[in-house]
Coordinates of C-alpha atoms and ligand atoms in Angstrom, one line a residue:
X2 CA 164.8 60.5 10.8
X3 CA 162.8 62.0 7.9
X4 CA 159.0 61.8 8.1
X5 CA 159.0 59.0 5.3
X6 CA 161.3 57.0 7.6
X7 CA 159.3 57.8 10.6
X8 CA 156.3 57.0 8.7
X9 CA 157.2 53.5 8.5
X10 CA 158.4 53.4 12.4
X11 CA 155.1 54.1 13.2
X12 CA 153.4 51.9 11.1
X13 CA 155.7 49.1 12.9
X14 CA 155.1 50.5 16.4
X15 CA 151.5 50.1 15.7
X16 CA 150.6 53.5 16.0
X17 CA 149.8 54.6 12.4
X18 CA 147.1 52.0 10.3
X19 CA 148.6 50.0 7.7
X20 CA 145.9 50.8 5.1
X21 CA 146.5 54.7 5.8
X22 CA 147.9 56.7 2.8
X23 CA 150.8 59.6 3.6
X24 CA 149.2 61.7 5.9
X25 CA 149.3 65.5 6.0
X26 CA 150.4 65.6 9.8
X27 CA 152.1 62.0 10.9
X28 CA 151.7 62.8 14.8
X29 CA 147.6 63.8 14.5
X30 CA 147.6 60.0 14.2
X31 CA 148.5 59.5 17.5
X32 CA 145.6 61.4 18.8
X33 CA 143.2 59.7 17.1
X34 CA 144.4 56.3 18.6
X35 CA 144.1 56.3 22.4
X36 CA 147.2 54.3 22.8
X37 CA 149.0 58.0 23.3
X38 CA 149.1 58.0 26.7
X39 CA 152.8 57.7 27.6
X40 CA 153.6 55.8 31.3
X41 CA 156.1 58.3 31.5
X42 CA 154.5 61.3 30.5
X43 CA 154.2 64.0 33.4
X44 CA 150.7 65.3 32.8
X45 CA 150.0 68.0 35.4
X46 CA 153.2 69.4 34.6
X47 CA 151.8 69.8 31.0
X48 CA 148.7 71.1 32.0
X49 CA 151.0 73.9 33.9
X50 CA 153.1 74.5 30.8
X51 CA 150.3 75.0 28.8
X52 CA 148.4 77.4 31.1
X53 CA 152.0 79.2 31.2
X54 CA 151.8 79.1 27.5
X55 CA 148.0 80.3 27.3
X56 CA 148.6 83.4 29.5
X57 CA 152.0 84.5 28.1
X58 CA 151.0 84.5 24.4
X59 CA 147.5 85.9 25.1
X60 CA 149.9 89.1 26.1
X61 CA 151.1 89.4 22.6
X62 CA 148.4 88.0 20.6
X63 CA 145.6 90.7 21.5
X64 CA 147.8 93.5 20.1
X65 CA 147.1 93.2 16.8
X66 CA 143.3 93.1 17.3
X67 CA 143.4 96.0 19.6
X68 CA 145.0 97.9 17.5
X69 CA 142.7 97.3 15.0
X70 CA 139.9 98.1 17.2
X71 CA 142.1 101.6 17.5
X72 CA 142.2 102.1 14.1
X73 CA 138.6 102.2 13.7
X74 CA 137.2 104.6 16.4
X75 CA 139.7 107.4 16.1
X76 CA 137.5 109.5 14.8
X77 CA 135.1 109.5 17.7
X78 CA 135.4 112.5 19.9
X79 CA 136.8 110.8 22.9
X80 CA 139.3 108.4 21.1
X81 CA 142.0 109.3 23.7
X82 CA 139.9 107.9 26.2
X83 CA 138.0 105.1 24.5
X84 CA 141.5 104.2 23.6
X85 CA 143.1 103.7 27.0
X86 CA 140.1 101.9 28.3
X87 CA 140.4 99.7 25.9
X88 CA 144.6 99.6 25.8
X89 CA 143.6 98.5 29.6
X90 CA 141.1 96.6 29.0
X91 CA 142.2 93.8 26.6
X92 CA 146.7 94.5 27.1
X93 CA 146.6 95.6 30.8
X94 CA 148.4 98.7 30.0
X95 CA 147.9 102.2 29.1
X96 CA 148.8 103.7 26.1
X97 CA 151.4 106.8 25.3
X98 CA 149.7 109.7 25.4
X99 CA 152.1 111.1 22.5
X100 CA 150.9 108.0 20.2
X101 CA 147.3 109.1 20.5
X102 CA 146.7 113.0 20.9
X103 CA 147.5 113.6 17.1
X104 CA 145.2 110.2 15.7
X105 CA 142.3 112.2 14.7
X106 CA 144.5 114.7 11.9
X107 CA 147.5 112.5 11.1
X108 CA 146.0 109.0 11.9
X109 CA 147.1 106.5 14.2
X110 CA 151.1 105.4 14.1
X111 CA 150.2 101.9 13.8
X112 CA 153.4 100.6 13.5
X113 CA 154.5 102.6 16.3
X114 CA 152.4 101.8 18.1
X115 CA 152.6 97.9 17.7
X116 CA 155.9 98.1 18.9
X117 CA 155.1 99.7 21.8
X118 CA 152.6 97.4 22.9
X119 CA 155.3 94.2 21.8
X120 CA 157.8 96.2 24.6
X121 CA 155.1 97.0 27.0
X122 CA 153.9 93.3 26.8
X123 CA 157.3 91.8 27.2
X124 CA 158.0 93.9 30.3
X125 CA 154.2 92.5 31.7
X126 CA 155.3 88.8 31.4
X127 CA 158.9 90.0 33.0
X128 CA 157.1 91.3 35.8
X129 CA 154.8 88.3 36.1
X130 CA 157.4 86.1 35.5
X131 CA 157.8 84.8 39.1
X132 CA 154.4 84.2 39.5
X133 CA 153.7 82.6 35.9
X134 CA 157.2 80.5 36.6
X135 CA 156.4 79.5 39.9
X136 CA 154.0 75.9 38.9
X137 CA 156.8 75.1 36.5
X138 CA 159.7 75.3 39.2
X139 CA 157.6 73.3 41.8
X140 CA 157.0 70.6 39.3
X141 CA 160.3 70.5 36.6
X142 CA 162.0 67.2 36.3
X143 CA 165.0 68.2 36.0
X144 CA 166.1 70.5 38.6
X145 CA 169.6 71.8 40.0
X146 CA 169.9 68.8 42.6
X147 CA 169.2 66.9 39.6
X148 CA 172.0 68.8 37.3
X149 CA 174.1 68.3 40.6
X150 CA 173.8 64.5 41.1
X151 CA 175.0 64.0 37.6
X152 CA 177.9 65.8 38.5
X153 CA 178.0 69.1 36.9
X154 CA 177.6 72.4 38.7
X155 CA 176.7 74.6 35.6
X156 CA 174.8 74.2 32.6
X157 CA 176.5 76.4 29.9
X158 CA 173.9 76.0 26.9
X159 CA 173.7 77.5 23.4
X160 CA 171.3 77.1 21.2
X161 CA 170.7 78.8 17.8
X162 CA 169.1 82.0 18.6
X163 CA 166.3 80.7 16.6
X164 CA 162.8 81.6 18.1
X165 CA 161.3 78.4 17.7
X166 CA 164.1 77.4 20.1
X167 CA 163.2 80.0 22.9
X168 CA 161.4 77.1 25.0
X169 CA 164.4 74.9 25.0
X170 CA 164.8 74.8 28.7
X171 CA 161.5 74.3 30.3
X172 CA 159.4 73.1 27.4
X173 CA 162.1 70.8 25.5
X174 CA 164.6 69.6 28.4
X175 CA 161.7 69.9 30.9
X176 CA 164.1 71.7 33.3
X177 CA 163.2 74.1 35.8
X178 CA 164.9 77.8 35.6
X179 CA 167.5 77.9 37.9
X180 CA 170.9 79.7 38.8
X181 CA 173.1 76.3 37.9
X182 CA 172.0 76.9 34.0
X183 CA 172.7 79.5 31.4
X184 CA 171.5 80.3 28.4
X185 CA 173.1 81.9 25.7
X186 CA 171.7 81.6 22.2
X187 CA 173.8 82.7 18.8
X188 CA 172.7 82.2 15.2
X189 CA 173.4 78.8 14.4
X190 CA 174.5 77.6 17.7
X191 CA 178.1 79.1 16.7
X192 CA 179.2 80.5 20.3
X193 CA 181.4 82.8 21.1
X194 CA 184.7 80.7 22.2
X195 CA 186.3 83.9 24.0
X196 CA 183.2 84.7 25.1
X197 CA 182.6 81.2 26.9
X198 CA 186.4 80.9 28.2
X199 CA 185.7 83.9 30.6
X200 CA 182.4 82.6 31.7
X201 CA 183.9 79.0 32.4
X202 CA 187.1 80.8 34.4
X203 CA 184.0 82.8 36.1
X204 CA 182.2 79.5 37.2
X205 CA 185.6 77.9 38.0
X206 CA 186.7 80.3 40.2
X207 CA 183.2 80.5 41.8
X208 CA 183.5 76.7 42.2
X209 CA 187.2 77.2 44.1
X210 CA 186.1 80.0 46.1
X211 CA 183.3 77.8 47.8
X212 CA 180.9 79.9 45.9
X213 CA 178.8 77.0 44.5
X214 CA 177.2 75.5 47.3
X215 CA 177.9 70.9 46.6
X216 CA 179.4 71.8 43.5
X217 CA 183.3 71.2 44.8
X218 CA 183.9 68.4 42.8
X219 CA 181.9 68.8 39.9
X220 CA 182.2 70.2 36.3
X221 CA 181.2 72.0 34.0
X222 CA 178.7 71.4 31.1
X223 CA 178.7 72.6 28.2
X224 CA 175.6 71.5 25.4
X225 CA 175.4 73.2 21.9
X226 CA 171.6 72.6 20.3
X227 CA 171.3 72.2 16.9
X228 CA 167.9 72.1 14.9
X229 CA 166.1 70.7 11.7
X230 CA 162.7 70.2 10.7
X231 CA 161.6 67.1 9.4
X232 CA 158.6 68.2 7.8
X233 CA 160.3 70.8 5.5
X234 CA 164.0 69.9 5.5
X235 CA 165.2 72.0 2.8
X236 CA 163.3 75.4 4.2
X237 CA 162.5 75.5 7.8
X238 CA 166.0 74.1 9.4
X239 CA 168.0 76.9 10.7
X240 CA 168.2 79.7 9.1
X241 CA 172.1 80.2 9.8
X242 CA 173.1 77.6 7.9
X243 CA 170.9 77.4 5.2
X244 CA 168.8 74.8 6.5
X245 CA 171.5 72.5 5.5
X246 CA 171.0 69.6 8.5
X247 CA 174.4 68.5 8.7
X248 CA 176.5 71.7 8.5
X249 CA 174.3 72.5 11.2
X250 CA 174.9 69.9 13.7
X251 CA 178.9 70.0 12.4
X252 CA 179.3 73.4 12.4
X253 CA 177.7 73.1 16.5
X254 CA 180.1 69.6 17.1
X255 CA 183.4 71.6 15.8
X256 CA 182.9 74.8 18.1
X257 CA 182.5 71.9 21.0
X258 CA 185.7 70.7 20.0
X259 CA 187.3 74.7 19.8
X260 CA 186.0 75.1 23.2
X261 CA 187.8 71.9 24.8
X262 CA 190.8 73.2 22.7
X263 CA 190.8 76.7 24.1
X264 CA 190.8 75.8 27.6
X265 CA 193.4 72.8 27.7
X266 CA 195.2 74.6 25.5
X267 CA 195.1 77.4 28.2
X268 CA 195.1 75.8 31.6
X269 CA 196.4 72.4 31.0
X270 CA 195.1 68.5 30.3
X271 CA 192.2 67.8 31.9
X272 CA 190.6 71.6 32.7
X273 CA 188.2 71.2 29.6
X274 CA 184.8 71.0 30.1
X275 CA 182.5 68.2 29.0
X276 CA 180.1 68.4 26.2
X277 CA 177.4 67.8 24.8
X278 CA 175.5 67.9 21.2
X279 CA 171.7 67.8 21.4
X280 CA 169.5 68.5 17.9
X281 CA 165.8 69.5 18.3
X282 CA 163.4 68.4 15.8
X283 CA 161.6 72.0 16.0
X284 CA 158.3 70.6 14.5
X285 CA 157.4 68.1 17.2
X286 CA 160.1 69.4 19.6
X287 CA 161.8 66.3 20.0
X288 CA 165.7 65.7 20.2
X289 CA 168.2 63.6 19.5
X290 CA 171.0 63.2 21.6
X291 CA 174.7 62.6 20.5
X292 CA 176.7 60.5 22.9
X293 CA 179.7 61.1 24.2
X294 CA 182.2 58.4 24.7
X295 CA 184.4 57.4 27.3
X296 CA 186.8 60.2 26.2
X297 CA 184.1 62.6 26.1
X298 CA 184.6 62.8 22.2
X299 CA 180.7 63.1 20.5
X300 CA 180.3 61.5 17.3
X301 CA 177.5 63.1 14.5
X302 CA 176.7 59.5 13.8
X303 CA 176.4 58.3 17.5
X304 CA 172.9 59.4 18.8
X305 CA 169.7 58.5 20.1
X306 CA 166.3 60.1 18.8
X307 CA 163.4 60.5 21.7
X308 CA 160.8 60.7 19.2
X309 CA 161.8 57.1 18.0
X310 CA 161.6 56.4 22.0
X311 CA 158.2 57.7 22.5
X312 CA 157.2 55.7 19.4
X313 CA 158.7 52.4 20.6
X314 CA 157.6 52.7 24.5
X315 CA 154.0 54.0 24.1
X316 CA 152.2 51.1 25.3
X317 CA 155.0 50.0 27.9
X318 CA 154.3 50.3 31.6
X319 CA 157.0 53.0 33.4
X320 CA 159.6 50.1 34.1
X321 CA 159.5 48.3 30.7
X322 CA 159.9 52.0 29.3
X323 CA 162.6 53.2 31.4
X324 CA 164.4 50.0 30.4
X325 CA 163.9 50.3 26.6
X326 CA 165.2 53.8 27.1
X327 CA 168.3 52.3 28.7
X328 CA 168.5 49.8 26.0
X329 CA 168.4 52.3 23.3
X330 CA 171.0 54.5 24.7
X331 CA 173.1 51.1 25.6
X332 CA 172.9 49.8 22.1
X333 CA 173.7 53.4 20.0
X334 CA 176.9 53.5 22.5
X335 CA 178.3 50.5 21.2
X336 CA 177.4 50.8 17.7
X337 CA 180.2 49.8 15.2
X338 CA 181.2 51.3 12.1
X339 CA 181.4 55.3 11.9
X340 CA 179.4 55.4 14.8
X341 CA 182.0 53.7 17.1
X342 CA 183.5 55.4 20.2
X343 CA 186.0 54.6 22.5
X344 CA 184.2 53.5 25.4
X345 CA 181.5 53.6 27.3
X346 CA 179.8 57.3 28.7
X347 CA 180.6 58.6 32.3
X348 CA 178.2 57.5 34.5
X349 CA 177.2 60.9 35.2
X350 CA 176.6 62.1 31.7
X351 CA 174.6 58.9 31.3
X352 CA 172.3 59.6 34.0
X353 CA 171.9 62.9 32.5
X354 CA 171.0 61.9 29.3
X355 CA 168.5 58.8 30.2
X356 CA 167.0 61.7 32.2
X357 CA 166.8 64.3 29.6
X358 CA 165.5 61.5 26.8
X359 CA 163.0 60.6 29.5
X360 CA 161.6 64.5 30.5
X361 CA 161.5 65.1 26.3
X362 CA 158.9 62.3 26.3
X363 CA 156.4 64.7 27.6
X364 CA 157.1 67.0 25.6
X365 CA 156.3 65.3 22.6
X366 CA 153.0 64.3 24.0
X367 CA 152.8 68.2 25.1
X368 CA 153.1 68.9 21.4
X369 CA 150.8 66.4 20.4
X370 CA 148.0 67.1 22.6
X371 CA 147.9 70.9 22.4
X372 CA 149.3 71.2 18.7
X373 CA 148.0 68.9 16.6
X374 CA 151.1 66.4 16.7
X375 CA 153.7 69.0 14.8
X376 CA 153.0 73.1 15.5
X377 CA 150.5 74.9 12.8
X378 CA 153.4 77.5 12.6
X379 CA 156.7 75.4 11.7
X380 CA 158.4 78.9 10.4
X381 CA 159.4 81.7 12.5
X382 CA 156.8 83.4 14.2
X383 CA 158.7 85.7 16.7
X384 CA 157.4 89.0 18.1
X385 CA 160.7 90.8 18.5
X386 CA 164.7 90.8 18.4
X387 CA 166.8 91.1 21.5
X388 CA 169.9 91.7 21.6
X389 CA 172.7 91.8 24.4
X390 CA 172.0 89.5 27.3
X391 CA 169.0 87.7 27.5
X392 CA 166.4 87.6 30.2
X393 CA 165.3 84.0 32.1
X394 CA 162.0 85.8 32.2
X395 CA 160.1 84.5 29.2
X396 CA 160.7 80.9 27.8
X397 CA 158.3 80.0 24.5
X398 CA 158.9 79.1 21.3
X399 CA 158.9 81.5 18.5
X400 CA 157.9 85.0 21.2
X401 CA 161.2 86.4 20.1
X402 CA 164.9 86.0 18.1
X403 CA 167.5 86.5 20.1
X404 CA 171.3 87.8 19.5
X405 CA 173.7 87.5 22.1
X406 CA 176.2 90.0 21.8
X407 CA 178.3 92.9 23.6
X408 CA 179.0 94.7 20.5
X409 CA 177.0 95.3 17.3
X410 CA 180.3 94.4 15.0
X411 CA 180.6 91.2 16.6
X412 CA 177.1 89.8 16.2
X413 CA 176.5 91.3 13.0
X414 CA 176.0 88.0 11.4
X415 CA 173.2 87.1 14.4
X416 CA 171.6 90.8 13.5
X417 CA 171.5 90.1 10.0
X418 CA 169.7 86.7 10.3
X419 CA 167.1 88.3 12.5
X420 CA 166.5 91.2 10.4
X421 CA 166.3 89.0 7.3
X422 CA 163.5 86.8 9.2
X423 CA 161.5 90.2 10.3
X424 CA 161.6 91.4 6.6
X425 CA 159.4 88.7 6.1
X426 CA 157.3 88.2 9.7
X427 CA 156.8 92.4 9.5
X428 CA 158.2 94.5 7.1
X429 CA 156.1 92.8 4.4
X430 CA 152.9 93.1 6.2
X431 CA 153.6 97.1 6.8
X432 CA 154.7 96.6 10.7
X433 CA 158.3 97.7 11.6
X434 CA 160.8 95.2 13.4
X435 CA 160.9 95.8 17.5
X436 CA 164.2 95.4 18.8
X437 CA 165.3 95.2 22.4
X438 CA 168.5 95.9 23.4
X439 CA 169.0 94.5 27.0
X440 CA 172.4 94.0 29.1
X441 CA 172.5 93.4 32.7
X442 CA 174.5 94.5 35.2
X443 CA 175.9 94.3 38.9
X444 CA 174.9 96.2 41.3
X445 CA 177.5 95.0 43.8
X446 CA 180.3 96.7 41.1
X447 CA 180.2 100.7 41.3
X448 CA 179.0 102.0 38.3
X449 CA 178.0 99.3 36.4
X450 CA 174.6 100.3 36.0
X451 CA 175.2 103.7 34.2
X452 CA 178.5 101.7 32.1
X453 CA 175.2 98.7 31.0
X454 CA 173.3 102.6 29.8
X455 CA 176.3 103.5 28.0
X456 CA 176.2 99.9 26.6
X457 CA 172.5 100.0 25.4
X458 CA 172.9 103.6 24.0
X459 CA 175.9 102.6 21.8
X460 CA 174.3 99.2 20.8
X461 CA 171.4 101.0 19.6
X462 CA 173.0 103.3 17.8
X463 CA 175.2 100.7 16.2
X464 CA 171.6 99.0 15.5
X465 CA 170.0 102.4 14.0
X466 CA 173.4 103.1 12.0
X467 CA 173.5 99.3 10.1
X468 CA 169.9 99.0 9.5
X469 CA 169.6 103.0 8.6
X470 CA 166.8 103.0 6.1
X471 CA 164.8 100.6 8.5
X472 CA 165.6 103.2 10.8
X473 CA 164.8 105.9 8.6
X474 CA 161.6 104.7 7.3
X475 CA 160.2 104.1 10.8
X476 CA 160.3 100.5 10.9
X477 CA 163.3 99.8 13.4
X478 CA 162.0 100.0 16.5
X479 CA 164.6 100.3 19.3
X480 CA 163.8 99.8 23.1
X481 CA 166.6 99.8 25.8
X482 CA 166.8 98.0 29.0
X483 CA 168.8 97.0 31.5
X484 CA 168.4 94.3 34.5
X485 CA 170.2 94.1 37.3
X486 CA 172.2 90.4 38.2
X487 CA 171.8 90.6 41.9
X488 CA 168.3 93.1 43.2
X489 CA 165.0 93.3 41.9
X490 CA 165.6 95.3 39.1
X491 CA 164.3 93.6 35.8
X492 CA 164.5 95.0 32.8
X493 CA 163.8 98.6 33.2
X494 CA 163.3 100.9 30.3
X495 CA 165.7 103.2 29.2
X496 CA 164.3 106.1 27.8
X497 CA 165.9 108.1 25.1
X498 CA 165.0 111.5 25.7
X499 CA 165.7 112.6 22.4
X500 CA 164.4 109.9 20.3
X501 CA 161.2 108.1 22.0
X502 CA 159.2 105.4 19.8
X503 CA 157.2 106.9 17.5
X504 CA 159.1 110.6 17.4
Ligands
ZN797 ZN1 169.1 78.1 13.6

């Protein structure tokens, strides 16, 4: 819906005065009318998200002012010293030494030493993570019994690896972190159909090997997520596809359809997975869900928005709003025209999506209550790339872009997207761009942990050789770490003997 369109929604629903002229920020609204208290809003799981969201961008956000703080006293005799104490102080960490002996003749590496501190802050929330996580697992609506009862043993997502899409699964989809759901983001939501056969046979054989406990008779999930923003359509949709809406969301529907290909094509009628086509709205955070039909087929026109939802069931009791949700879906399903399917969805994948359309509606509130309606940044506002395999640790919008890959060739285009977006976050503002490369690896399978090193070290350099004058000007940053799948060991710097940051 575009914000003239939703406009006039809200000025039905009530919610928005009639006499009001176009306002500069449609959900702020809302807050000033204290109808905005949802019935099926989860509040104290807000209130957890937000501390979670307080504590985890407080890591990142104090860099720059420290640094600044740096900058001016390094002329003072004990500037090493000042320096850590305040490095401790304000980031929790100590500084390199080798960034600060020299700042008193050759001045401080700023830039280096931003990127540092981005690293060194990232591996403090990984650290933390468990006990940061912890509120949101004990409170999450939708959980891996959940996934379970709908029928599905694993949640394969995608989204774009657009930052602003980094809180998909515990802000957006309200869903706890668990081992039932993966997440594996590419630019423009265009997976990796190789790539996704072998982790489906992976899960399937895990599955027939009793190695999913309840999961015997379920299946597999798979849900590209699109995005658009409905405040500046033309600009801030995604990136990959030149925030062109539609090629966006077709571009996501047609790898669906590859993917069902691939695998009947491979191991007969009947093995594909089922699917799903979700867009977020990444101004409010809202989505819109496409159904599937009795065949499984998803149709761009076929969908259900939750913002429209939340609009239309604010001042409904819980029971009246669960029903209206029911309607809603009920009523899209057996639309006519170009929206037709052929049948009705899978009771399963119904109960899925009633659930997920539900859990968004705090969300939006979420949004409205601690942003304002629609988020002062709608751009990109990432910290850093990482590339490889990424890490369940840290789920918030816009803290970093992330390219899945296994070989720099491959996921050029995802590399090139990111590195465009930094020009503009850093590069223009004289800071360089951090990049992590991170793989995991098993520690059950001999030698896998030195073959993930060999993997960062070559990623890297692929990194270093395509960006080269980034590289050589100082403003690529390059950090390598590995995790391991099954022990303790998360993300673990790699050093580079020969080429530390900032040498
Ligand atoms: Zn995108």
């Amino acid at each position: 819906m575009n914000t003239r369109s939703r406009l006039a929604a809200m000025r039905r629903a009530g919610v928005l005065p009639e006499q009001a002229a176009t306002p500069p920020n449609p959900a702020c609204v809302i807050v000033a009318d204290q109808r905005c208290e949802h019935a099926l809003v989860d509040r104290e799981l807000n209130r957890r998200l937000y501390d979670y969201e307080e504590r985890v961008r407080g890591r990142f956000t104090a860099i720059v002012d420290t640094l600044k703080t740096l900058s001016d006293c390094r002329h003072k005799l004990d500037f090493v010293e000042k320096a850590q104490q305040i490095a401790m102080d304000r980031l929790g960490y100590e500084l390199p030494g080798h960034l600060l002996d020299d700042a008193w003749v050759s001045g401080l590496n700023i830039r280096a030493l931003h990127a540092w501190c981005t690293f060194q802050s990232f591996k403090n929330t990984v650290d933390q993570a468990h006990v940061d996580q912890k509120p949101l697992c004990e409170r999450s609506l939708l959980d891996a019994g959940f996934v379970l009862s709908c029928g599905y043993h694993t949640l394969d997502i995608s989204p774009c690896a657009d930052g602003r899409l980094q809180g998909l699964v515990p802000f957006v989809f309200r869903m706890a972190p668990n081992d039932a759901v993966y997440v594996k983001a590419y630019a423009g939501a265009l997976f990796d159909i190789e790539a996704d056969v072998v982790d489906w046979t992976h899960r399937e054989l895990n599955r027939l090997t009793g190695g999913i406990s309840g999961g015997e008779d379920a299946n597999y999930l798979k849900i590209a997520v699109y995005h658009f923003s409905t405040s500046n359509p033309n600009h801030e949709g995604c990136a990959a596809h030149g925030s062109n809406d539609r090629v966006a969301m077709e571009s996501a529907l047609e790898r669906l359809h590859e993917l069902r290909a691939a695998i009947e094509n491979t191991f007969g009628l009947g093995a594909a997975p089922e699917t799903l086509l979700i867009g977020v709205d990444t101004d409010i955070d809202a989505i819109r869900v496409h159904l599937p039909d009795g065949n499984g087929d998803i149709s761009p026109h076929r969908y259900v928005e939750s913002f429209r939802i939340y609009q239309e069931t604010l001042a409904m009791n819980a029971a009246d709003a669960r029903a209206h949700i029911d309607r809603s879906v009920a009523e899209a399903e057996h639309a006519e025209g170009w929206a037709r399917g052929a049948g009705g969805i899978a009771p399963g994948m119904r109960r899925f999506i009633l659930h997920l359309l539900e859990a968004n509606l705090s969300q939006i509130e979420y949004v409205i209550q601690h942003h304002a309606g629609r988020y002062q940044v709608i751009g990109h506002n990432e910290r850093f790339i990482c590339v490889g395999e990424a890490m369940t640790e840290l789920q918030l919008r816009n803290k970093f872009y992330f390219a899945h890959l296994d070989t720099v060739e491959e996921g050029a285009n995802d590399m090139d997207v990111g590195i465009r977006i930094f020009t503009g976050l850093n590069i223009r503002h004289g800071l360089g761009v951090p990049v992590l490369v991170h793989f995991h690896y098993s520690s059950h399978v001999p030698g896998a942990r030195e073959r993930a090193i060999l993997r960062c070290r070559r990623v890297k350099a692929a990194v270093e050789a395509r960006y080269s004058q980034l590289h050589e000007n100082q403003q690529l940053f390059c950090q390598m770490a590995i995790s391991d799948l099954h022990g303790s060991e998360r993300c673990t710097f790699v050093e580079d003997e020969v080429d530390r940051v900032g040498h």
